[in-house]
Structures are given as C-alpha cells and as structure tokens.
PDB file of C-alpha atoms and ligand atoms in Angstrom:
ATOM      1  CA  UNK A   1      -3.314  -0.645 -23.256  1.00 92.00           C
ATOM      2  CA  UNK A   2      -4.796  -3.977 -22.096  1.00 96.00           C
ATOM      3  CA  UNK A   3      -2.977  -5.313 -19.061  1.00 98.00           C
ATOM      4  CA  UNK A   4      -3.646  -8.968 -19.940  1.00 98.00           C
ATOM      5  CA  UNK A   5      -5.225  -9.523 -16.523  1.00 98.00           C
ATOM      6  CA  UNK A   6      -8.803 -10.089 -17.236  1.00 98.00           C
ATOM      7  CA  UNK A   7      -9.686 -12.869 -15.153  1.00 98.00           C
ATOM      8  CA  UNK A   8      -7.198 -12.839 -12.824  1.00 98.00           C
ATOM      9  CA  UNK A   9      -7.732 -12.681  -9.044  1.00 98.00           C
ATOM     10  CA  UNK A  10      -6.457 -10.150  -6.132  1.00 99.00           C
ATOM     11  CA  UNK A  11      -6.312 -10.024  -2.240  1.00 99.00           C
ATOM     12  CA  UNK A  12      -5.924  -6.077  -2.183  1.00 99.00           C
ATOM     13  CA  UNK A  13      -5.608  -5.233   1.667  1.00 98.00           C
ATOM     14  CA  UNK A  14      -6.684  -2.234   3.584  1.00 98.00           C
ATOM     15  CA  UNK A  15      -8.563  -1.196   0.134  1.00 98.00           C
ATOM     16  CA  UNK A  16     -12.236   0.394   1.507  1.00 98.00           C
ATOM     17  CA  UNK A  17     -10.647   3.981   1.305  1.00 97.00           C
ATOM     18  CA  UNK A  18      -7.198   5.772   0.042  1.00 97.00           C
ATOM     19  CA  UNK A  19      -4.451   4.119  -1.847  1.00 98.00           C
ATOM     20  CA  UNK A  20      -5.521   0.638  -1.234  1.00 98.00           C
ATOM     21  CA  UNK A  21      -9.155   0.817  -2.571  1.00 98.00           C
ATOM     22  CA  UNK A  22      -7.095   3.293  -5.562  1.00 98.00           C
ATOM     23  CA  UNK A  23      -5.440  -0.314  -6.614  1.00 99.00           C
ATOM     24  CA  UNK A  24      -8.469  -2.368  -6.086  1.00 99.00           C
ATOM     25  CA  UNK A  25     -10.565  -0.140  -8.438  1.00 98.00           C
ATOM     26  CA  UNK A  26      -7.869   0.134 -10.820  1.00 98.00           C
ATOM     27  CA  UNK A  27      -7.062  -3.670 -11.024  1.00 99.00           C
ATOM     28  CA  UNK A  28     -11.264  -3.863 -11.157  1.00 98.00           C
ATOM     29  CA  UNK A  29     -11.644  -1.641 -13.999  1.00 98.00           C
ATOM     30  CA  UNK A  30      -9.115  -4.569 -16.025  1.00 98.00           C
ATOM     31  CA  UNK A  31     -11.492  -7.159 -15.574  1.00 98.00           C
ATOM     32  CA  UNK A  32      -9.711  -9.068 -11.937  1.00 99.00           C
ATOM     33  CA  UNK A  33     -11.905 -10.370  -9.548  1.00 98.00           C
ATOM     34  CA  UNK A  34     -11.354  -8.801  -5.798  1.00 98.00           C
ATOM     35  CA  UNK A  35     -10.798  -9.802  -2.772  1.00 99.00           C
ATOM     36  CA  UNK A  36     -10.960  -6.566  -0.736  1.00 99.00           C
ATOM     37  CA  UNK A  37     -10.271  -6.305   2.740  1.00 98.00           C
ATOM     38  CA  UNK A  38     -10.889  -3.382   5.673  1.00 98.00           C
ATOM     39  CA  UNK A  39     -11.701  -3.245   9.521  1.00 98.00           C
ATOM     40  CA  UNK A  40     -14.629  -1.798   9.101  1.00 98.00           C
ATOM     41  CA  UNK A  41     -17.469  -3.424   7.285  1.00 98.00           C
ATOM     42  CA  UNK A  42     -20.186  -0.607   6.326  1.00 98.00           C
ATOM     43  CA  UNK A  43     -16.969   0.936   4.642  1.00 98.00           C
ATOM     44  CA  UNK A  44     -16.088  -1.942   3.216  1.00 98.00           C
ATOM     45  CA  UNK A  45     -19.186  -2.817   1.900  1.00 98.00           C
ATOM     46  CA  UNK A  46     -19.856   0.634   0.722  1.00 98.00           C
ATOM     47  CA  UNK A  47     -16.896   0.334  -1.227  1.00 98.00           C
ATOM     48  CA  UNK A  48     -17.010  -3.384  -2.910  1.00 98.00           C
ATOM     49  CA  UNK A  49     -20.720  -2.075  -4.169  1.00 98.00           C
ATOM     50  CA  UNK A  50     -19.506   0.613  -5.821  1.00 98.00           C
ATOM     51  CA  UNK A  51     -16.608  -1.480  -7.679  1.00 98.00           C
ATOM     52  CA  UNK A  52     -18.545  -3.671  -8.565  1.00 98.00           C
ATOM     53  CA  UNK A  53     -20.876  -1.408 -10.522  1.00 98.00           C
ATOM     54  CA  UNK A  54     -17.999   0.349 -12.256  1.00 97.00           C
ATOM     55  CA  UNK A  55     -16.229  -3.074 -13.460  1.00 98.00           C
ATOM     56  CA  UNK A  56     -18.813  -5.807 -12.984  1.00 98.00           C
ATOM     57  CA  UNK A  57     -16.188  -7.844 -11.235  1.00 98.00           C
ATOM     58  CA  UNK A  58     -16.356 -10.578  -8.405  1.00 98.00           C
ATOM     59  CA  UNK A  59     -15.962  -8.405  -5.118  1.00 98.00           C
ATOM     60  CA  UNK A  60     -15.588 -10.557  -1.947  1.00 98.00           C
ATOM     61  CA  UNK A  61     -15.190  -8.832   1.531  1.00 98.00           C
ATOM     62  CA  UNK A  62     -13.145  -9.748   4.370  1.00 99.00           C
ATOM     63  CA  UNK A  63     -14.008  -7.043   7.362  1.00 98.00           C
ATOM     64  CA  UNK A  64     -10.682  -7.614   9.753  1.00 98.00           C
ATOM     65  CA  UNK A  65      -7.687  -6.581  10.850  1.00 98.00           C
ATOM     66  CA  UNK A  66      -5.266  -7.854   8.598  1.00 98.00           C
ATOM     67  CA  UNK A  67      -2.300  -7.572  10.628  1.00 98.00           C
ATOM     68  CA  UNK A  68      -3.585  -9.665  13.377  1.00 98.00           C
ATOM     69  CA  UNK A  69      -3.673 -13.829  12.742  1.00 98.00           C
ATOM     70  CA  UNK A  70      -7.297 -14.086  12.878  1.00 98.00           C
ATOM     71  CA  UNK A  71      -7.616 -11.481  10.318  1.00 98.00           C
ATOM     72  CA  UNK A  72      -5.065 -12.767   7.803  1.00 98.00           C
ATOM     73  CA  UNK A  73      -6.489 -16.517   8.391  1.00 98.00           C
ATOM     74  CA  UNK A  74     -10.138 -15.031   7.311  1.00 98.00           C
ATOM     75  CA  UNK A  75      -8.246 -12.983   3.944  1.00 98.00           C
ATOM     76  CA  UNK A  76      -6.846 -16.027   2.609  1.00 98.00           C
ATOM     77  CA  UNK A  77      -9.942 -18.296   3.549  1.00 98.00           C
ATOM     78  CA  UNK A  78     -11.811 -15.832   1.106  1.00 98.00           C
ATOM     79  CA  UNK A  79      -8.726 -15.621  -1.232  1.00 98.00           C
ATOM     80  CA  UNK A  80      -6.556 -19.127  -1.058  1.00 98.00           C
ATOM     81  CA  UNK A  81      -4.883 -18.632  -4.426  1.00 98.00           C
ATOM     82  CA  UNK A  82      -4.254 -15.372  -5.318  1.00 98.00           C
ATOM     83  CA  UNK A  83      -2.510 -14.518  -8.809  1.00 99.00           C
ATOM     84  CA  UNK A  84      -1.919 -10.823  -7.861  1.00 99.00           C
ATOM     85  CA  UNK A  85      -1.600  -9.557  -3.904  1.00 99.00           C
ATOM     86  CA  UNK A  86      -1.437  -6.319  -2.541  1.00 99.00           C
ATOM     87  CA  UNK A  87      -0.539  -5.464   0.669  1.00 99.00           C
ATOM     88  CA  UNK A  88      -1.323  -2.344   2.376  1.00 98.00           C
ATOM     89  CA  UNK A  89      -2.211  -1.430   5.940  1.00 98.00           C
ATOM     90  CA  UNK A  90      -2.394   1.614   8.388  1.00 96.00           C
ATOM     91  CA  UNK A  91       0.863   3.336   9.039  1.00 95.00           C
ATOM     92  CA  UNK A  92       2.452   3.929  12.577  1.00 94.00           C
ATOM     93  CA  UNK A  93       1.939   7.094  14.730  1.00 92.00           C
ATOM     94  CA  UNK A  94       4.445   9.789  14.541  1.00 89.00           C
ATOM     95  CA  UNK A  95       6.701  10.788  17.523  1.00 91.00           C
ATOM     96  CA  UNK A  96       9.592  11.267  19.141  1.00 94.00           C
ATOM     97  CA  UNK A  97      11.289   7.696  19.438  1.00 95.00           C
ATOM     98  CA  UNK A  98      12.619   8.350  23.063  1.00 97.00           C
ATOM     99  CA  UNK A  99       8.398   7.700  23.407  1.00 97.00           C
ATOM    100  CA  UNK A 100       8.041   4.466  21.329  1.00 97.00           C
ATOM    101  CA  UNK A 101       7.837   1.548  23.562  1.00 98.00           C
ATOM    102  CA  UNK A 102       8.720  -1.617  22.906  1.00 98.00           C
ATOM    103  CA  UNK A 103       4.891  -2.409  22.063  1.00 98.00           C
ATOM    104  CA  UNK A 104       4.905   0.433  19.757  1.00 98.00           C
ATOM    105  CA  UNK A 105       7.794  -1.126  17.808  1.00 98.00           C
ATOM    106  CA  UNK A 106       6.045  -4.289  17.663  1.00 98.00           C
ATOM    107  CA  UNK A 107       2.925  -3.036  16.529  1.00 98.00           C
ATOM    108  CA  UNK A 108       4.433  -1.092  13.579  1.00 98.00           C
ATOM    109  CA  UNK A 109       6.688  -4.660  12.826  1.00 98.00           C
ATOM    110  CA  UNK A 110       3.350  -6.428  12.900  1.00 98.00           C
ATOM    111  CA  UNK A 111       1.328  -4.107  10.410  1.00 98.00           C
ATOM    112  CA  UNK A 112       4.436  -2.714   7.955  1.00 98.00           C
ATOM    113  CA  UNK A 113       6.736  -5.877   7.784  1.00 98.00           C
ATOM    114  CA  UNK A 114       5.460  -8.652   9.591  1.00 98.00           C
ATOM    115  CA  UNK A 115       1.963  -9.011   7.850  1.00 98.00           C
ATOM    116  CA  UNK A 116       3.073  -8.297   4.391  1.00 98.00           C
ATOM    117  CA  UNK A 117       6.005 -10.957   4.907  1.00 98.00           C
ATOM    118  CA  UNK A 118       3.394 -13.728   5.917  1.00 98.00           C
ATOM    119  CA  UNK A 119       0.801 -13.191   3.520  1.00 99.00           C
ATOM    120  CA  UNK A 120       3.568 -13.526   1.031  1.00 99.00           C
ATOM    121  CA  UNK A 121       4.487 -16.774   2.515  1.00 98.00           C
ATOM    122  CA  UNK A 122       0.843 -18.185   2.350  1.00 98.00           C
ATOM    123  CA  UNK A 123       0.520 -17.037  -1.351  1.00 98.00           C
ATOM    124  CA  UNK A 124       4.015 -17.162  -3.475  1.00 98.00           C
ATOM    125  CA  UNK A 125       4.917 -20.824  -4.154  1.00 98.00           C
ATOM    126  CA  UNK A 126       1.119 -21.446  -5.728  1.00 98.00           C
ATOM    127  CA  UNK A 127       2.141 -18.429  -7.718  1.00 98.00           C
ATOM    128  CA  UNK A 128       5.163 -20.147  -8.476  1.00 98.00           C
ATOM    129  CA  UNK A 129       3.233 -23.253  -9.583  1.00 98.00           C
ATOM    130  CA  UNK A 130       1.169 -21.464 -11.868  1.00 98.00           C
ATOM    131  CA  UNK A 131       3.761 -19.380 -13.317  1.00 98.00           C
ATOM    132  CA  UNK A 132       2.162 -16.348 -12.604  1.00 98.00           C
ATOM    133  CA  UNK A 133       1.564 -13.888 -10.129  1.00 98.00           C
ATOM    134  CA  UNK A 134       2.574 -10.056  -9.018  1.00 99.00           C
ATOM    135  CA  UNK A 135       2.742  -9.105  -5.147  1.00 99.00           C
ATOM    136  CA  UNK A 136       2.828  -5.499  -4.737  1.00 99.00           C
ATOM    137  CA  UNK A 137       3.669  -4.026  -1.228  1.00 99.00           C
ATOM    138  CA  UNK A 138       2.498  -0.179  -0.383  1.00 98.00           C
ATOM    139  CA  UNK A 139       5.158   1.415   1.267  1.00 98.00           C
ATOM    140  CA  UNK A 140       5.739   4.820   1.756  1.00 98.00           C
ATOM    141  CA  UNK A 141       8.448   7.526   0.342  1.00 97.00           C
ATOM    142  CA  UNK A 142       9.918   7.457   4.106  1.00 96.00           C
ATOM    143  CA  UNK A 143      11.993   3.785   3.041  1.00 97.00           C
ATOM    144  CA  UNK A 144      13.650   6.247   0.511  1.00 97.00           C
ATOM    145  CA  UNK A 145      14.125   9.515   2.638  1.00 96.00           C
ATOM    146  CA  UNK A 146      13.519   8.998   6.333  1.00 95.00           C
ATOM    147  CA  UNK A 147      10.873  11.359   7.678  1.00 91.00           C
ATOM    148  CA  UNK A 148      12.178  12.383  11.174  1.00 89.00           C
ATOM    149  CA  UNK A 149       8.986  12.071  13.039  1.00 89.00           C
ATOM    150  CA  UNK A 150       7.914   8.476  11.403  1.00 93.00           C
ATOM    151  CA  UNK A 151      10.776   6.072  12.613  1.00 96.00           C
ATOM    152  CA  UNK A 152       8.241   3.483  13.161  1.00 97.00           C
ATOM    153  CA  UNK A 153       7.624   3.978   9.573  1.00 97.00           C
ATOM    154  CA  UNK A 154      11.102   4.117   8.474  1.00 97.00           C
ATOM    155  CA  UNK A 155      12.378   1.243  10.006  1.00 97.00           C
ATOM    156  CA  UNK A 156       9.584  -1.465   9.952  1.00 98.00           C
ATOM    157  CA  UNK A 157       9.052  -0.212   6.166  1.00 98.00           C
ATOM    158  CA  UNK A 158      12.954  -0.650   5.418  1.00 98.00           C
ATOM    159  CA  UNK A 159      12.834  -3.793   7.014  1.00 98.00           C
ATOM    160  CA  UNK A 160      10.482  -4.851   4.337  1.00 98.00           C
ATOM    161  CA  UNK A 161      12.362  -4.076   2.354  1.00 98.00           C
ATOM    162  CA  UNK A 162      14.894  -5.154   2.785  1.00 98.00           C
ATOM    163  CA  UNK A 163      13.155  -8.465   2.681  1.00 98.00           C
ATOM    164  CA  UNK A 164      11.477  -8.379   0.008  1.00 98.00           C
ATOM    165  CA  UNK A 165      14.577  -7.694  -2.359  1.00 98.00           C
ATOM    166  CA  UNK A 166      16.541 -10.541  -1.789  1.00 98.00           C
ATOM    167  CA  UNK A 167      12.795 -12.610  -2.303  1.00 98.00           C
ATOM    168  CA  UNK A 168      11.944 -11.220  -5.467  1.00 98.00           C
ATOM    169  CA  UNK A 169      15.335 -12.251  -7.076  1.00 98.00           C
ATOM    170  CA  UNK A 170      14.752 -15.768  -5.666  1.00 98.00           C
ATOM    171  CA  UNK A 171      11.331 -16.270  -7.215  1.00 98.00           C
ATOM    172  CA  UNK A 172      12.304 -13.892 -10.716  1.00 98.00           C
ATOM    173  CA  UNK A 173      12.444 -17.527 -12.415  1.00 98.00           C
ATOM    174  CA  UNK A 174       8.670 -18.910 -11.442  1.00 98.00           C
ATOM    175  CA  UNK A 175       6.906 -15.769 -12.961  1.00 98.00           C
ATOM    176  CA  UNK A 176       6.497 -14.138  -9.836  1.00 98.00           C
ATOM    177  CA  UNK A 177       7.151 -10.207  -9.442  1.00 99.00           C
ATOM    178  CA  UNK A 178       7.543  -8.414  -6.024  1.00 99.00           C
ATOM    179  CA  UNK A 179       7.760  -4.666  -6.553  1.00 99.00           C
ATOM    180  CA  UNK A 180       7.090  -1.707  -3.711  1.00 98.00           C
ATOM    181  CA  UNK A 181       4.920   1.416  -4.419  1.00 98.00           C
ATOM    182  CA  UNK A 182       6.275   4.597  -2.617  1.00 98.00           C
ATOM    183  CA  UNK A 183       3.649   7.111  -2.057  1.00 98.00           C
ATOM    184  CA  UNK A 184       4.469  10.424  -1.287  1.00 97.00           C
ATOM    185  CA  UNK A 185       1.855  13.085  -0.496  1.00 96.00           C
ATOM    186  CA  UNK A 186      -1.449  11.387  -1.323  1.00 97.00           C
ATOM    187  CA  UNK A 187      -4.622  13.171  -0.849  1.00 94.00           C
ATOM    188  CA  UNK A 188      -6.364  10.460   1.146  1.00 94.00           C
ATOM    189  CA  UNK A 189      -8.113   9.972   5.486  1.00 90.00           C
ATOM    190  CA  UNK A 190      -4.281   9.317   6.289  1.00 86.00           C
ATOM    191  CA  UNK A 191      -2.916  12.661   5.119  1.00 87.00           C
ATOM    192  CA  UNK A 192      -5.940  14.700   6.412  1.00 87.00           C
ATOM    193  CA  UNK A 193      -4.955  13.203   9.946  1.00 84.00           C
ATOM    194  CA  UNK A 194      -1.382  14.670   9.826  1.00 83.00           C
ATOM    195  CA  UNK A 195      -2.422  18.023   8.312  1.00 87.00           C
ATOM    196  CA  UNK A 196      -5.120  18.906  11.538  1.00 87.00           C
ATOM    197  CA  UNK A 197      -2.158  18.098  13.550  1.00 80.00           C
ATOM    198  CA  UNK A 198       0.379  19.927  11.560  1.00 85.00           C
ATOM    199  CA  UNK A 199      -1.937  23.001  11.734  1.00 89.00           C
ATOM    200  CA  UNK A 200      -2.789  22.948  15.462  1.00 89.00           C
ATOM    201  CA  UNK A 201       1.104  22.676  16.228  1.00 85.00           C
ATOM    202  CA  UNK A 202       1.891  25.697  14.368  1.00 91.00           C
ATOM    203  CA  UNK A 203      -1.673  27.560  15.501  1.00 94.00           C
ATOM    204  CA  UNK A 204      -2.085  28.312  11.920  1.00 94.00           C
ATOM    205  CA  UNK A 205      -5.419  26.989   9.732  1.00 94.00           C
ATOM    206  CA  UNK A 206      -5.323  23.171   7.957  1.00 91.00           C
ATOM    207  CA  UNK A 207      -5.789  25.014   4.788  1.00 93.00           C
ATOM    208  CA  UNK A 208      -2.528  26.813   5.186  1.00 94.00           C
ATOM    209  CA  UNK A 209      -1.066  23.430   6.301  1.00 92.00           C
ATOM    210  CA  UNK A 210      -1.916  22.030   3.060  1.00 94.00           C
ATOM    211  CA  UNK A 211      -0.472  25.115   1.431  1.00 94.00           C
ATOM    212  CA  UNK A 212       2.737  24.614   2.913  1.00 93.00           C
ATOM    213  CA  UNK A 213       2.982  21.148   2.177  1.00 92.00           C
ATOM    214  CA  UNK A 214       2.162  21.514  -1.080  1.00 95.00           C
ATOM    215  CA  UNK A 215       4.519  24.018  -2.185  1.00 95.00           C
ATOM    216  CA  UNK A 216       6.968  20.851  -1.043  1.00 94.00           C
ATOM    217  CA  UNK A 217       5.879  19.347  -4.026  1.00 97.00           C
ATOM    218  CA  UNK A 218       7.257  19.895  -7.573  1.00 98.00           C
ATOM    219  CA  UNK A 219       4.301  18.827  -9.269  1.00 98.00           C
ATOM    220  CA  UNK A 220       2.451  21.455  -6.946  1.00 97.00           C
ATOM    221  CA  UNK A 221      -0.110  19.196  -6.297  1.00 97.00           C
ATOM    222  CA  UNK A 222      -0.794  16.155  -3.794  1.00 97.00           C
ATOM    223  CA  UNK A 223      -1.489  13.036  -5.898  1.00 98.00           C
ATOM    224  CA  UNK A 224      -4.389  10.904  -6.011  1.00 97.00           C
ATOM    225  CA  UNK A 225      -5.314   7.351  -5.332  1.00 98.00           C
ATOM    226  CA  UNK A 226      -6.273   6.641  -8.931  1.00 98.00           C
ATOM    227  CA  UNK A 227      -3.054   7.463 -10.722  1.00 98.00           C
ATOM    228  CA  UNK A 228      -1.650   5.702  -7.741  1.00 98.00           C
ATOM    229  CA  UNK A 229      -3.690   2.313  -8.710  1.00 98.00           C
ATOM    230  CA  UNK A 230      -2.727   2.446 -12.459  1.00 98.00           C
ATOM    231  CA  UNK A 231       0.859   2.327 -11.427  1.00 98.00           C
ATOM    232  CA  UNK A 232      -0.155  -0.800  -9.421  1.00 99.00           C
ATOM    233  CA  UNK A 233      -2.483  -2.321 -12.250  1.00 98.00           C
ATOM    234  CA  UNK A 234       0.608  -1.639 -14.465  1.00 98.00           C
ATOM    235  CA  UNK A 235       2.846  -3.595 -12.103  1.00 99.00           C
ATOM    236  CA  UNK A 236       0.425  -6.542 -12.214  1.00 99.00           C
ATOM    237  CA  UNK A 237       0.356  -6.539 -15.830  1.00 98.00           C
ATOM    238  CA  UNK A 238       1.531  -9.016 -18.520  1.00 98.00           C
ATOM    239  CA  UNK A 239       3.501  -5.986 -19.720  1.00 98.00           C
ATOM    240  CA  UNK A 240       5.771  -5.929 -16.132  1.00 98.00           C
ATOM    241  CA  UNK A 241       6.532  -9.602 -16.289  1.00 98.00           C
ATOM    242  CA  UNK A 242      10.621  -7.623 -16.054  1.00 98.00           C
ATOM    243  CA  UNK A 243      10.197  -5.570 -13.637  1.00 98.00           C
ATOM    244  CA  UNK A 244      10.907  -7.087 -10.201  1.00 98.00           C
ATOM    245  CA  UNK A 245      12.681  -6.066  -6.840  1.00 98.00           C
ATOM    246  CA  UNK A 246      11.593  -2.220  -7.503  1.00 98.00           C
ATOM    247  CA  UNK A 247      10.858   0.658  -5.653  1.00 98.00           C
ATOM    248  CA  UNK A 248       9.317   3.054  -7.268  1.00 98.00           C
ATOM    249  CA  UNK A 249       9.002   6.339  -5.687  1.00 98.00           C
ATOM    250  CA  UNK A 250       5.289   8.146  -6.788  1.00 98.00           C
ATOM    251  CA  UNK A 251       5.653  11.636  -5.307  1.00 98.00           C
ATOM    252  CA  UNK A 252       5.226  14.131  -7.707  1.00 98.00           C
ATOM    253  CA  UNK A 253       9.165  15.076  -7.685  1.00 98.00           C
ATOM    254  CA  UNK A 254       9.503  15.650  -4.081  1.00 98.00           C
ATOM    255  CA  UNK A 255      12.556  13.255  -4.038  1.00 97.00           C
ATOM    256  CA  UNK A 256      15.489  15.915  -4.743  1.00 96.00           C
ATOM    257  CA  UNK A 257      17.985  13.516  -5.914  1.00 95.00           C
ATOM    258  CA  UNK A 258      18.849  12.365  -9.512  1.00 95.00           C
ATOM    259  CA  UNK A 259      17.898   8.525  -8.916  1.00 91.00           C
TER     260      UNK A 259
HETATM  261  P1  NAD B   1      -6.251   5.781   4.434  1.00 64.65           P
HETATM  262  O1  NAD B   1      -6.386   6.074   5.875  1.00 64.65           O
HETATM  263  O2  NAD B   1      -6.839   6.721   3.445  1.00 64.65           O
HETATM  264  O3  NAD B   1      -6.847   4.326   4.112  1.00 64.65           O
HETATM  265  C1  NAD B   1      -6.421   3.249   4.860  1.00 64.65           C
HETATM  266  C2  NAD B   1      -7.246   2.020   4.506  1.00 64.65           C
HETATM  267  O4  NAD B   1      -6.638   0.927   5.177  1.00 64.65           O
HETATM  268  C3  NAD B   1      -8.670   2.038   4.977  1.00 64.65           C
HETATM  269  O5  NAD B   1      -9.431   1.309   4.048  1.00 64.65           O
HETATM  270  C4  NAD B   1      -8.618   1.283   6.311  1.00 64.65           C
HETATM  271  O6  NAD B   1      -9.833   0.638   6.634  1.00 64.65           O
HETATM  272  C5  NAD B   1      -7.581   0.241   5.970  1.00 64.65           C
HETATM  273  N1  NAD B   1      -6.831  -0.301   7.100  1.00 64.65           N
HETATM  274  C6  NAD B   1      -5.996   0.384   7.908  1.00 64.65           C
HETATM  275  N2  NAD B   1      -5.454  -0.452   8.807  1.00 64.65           N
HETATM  276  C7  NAD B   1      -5.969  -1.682   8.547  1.00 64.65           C
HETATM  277  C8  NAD B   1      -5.818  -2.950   9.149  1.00 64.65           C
HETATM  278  N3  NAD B   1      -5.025  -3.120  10.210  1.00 64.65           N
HETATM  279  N4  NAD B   1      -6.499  -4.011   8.641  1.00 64.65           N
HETATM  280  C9  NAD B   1      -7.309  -3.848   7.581  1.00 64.65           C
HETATM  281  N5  NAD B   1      -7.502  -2.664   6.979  1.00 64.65           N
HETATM  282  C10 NAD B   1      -6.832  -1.589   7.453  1.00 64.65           C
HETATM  283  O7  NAD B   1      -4.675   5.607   4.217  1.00 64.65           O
HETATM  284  P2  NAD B   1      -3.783   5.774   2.879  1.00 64.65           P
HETATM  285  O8  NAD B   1      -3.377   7.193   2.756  1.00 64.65           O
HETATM  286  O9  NAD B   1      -4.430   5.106   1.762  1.00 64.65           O
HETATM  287  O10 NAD B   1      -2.455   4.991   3.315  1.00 64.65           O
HETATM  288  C11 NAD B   1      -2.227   3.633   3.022  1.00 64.65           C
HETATM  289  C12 NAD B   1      -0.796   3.295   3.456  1.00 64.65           C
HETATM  290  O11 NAD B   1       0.118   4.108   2.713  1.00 64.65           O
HETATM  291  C13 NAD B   1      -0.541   3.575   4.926  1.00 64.65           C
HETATM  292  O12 NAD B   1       0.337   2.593   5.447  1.00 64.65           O
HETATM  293  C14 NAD B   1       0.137   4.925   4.891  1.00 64.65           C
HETATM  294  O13 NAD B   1       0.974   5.133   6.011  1.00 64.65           O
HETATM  295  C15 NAD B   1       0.954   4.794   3.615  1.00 64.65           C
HETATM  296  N6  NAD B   1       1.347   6.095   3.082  1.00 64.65           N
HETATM  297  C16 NAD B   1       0.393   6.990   2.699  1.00 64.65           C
HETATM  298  C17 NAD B   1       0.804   8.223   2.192  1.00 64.65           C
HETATM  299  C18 NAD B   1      -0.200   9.253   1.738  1.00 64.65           C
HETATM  300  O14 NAD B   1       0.204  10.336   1.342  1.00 64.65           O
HETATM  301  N7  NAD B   1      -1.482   8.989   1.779  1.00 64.65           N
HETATM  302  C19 NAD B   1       2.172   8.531   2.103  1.00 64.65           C
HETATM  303  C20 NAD B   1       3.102   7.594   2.492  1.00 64.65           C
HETATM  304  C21 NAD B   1       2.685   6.370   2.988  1.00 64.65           C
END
C-alpha cells in the first residue's frame, strides 16, 4: 500500500536505536525526508548512514538532548516545519515512589510530557496552515495498565495524555492527527536494561528472565521495532487522515481486557 507520504518531512526523536529509529526507518523506506535526533552522535550518525542507504532519503542529524531547551531549540532549527513529528525519548527509572524526589518527578515531566507538549506547540499551527500533518507520541502500555514499579512512567505518560486528547479534537478540522503508540514488550537497549536487573533480583540467569517475561505474552514473542514503525508510518499516512485522539496498544495481546 502506498502511504501517500513521499516527500513529506519528519522530526523523529530519540530515533538512533529501538522504537524511535523503528519509525524513522519505516517512514524512510516511504520516501520522507528525516530529521533524526539522539544524544549521542557516533550512534546517531551510524544510524542516519544506514537509512539513508536503504531509502535514499534526506537524513539530517541533531545530536542533543531533546528534553532539555537547548536541545529542542537545535531539533527544530534543523526541522522548522515539520509535516509529520514523532516524539519519543528515554523512559524514567523504576522504583519505589516513597524514593522519587521531587527532581525525579520533574525529570520524568520534562522528558514524557513536558517535551512532547512543546515540540507540539512549535510545530502544529504550520501543520494547520498547510492542512496536513500527523504527530505521533511513543508512549508506553503503562498509560493503559499501570506497571507498579514505573509511576514516573505512569503518571508523566498519562499526563500526556491526557493532553493530547482534548488537542487532537481541537485541531481534527486543520488536517492534523495526534495519535499515541503503546509499546509493550519491545526487544530493544531499554528492555535489555530491565531484564539484567530483573535477573539479578531473582539470582536467576537474564535468559530465564526473558523466558518468564515472555510467557507474559500471548503472541509468545517480544515485538520488534520494525512492525512497531509500520504502525507509525501507517498513522502518518494519507490513509489515517480519520484516525485521531488514539491509543493504540502494540503488545502482542498482553492487555487482558476486551477493549
Ligand atoms: P532504546 O533505549 O532502545 O532507544 C532509545 C533511543 O532514544 C536511543 O536512540 C537514545 O539515544 C534516544 N534517547 C533517549 N533519551 C534521549 C534524549 N533525552 N534525547 C535524545 N535522544 C534520547 O529505547 P526504546 O525501547 O526504543 O524505548 C523508547 C521509549 O519507549 C522509551 O520512552 C521507553 O520507556 C518506551 N517504552 C519502551 C518499551 C519497550 O518494550 N522497548 C515498552 C514501553 C515503553
């Protein structure tokens, strides 16, 4: 199916590795010129070459950290006028929240709510102009069903959310989409960091943690970040010009309820 997107342009954030650079390569491989954008260049780098020899897109870099202001000023210096934007960044630390600190809640505000919410601001009402454009925000399966040990995730992601809902219906009428992707167990750096830790707390091996976890898992698998970056590429299309104010949950029928 052609996505009627050819041409187009993206600021994909946090997109040199996992689920980020999954929707950068997918929205690549239908013809939309990249912005991509990572804290660390070499990565970075590594990864806009290699795009670009798949596609044969435009791939710009922007090595920062998007959720400080320095880092979102240099994104949108690169990419002004986005028609499509992704945001993505690094999730919060898990914990008990009787040892988050005030800090700690900001930082998770800053990078799962916060960030999104102002590169939205510096990007929708040009979208609006032009009558076209698709911001999709990575969330995580947690805004759905809480995940006891991720309340910085739960609640700066909800919050988000919750934001982002009453937006999209505002700007349905200019063109403009706003939908969340819900991962839930992607194979990717991030979930490789929680299975070492999930093994040494139980003394048992990080193969057997990813056993366990995956038998959580109806599909019996974890997914990956390229099925994960169709869905996006999808939601960017011509083809989801309806679909708006969504949250669509990508977890391999982990979710146990009916909707
Ligand atoms: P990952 O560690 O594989 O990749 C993260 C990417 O983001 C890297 O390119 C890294 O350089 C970049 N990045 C991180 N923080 C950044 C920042 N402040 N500024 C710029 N770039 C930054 O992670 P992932 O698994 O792809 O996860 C992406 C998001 O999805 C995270 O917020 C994660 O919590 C969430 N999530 C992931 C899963 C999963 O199963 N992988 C499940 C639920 C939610």
């Amino acid at each position: 199916m052609d996505m009627g997107i050819a041409g187009r342009t993206a600021l994909v954030c946090a997109a040199s590795k996992g689920l980020g650079r999954g929707c950068a390569q997918a929205l690549a491989a239908e013809g939309v010129n990249l912005t991509i954008v990572a804290r660390t260049a070499e990565t970075l780098e590594a990864t806009a070459a290699e795009i670009r020899r798949q596609s044969g897109v435009e791939v710009k870099t922007v090595a920062c950290d998007i959720t400080t202001p320095a880092g979102r000023a240099a994104a949108l210096a690169a990419c002004p006028q986005p028609d499509i934007l992704v945001n993505n960044a690094g999730g919060p630390p898990p914990g008990d929240f009787r040892n988050f600190t005030h800090e700690d809640w900001i930082r998770a505000l800053e990078s799962n709510m916060l960030t999104p919410i102002e590169l939205i601001r510096a990007t929708i009402d040009s979208m609006s102009a032009r009558g076209y454009g698709r911001i999709v925000n990575i969330t995580s399966s947690a805004v759905k069903a809480p995940i006891d040990v991720l309340g910085l995730s739960n609640g700066a992601r909800s919050g988000l959310t919750g934001f982002v809902a009453g937006l999209a219906r505002k700007v349905a009428p200019t063109g403009v989409t706003i939908n969340n992707l819900l991962p839930g167990l992607f194979d990717t750096d991030r979930i490789a960091v929680t299975f070492e830790a999930q093994a040494k707390a139980q003394n048992i091996s990080v193969d057997d943690a990813r056993k366990q976890r995956m038998k959580t898992i109806p599909a019996g698998r974890f997914g990956n970040r390229d099925e994960f970056g169709r869905a996006c590429a999808f939601l960017c299309s011509v083809h989801a010009g309806y679909i708006t104010g969504q949250n669509w949950l990508i977890d391999g029928g982990a979710y146990p309820g009916t909707f």
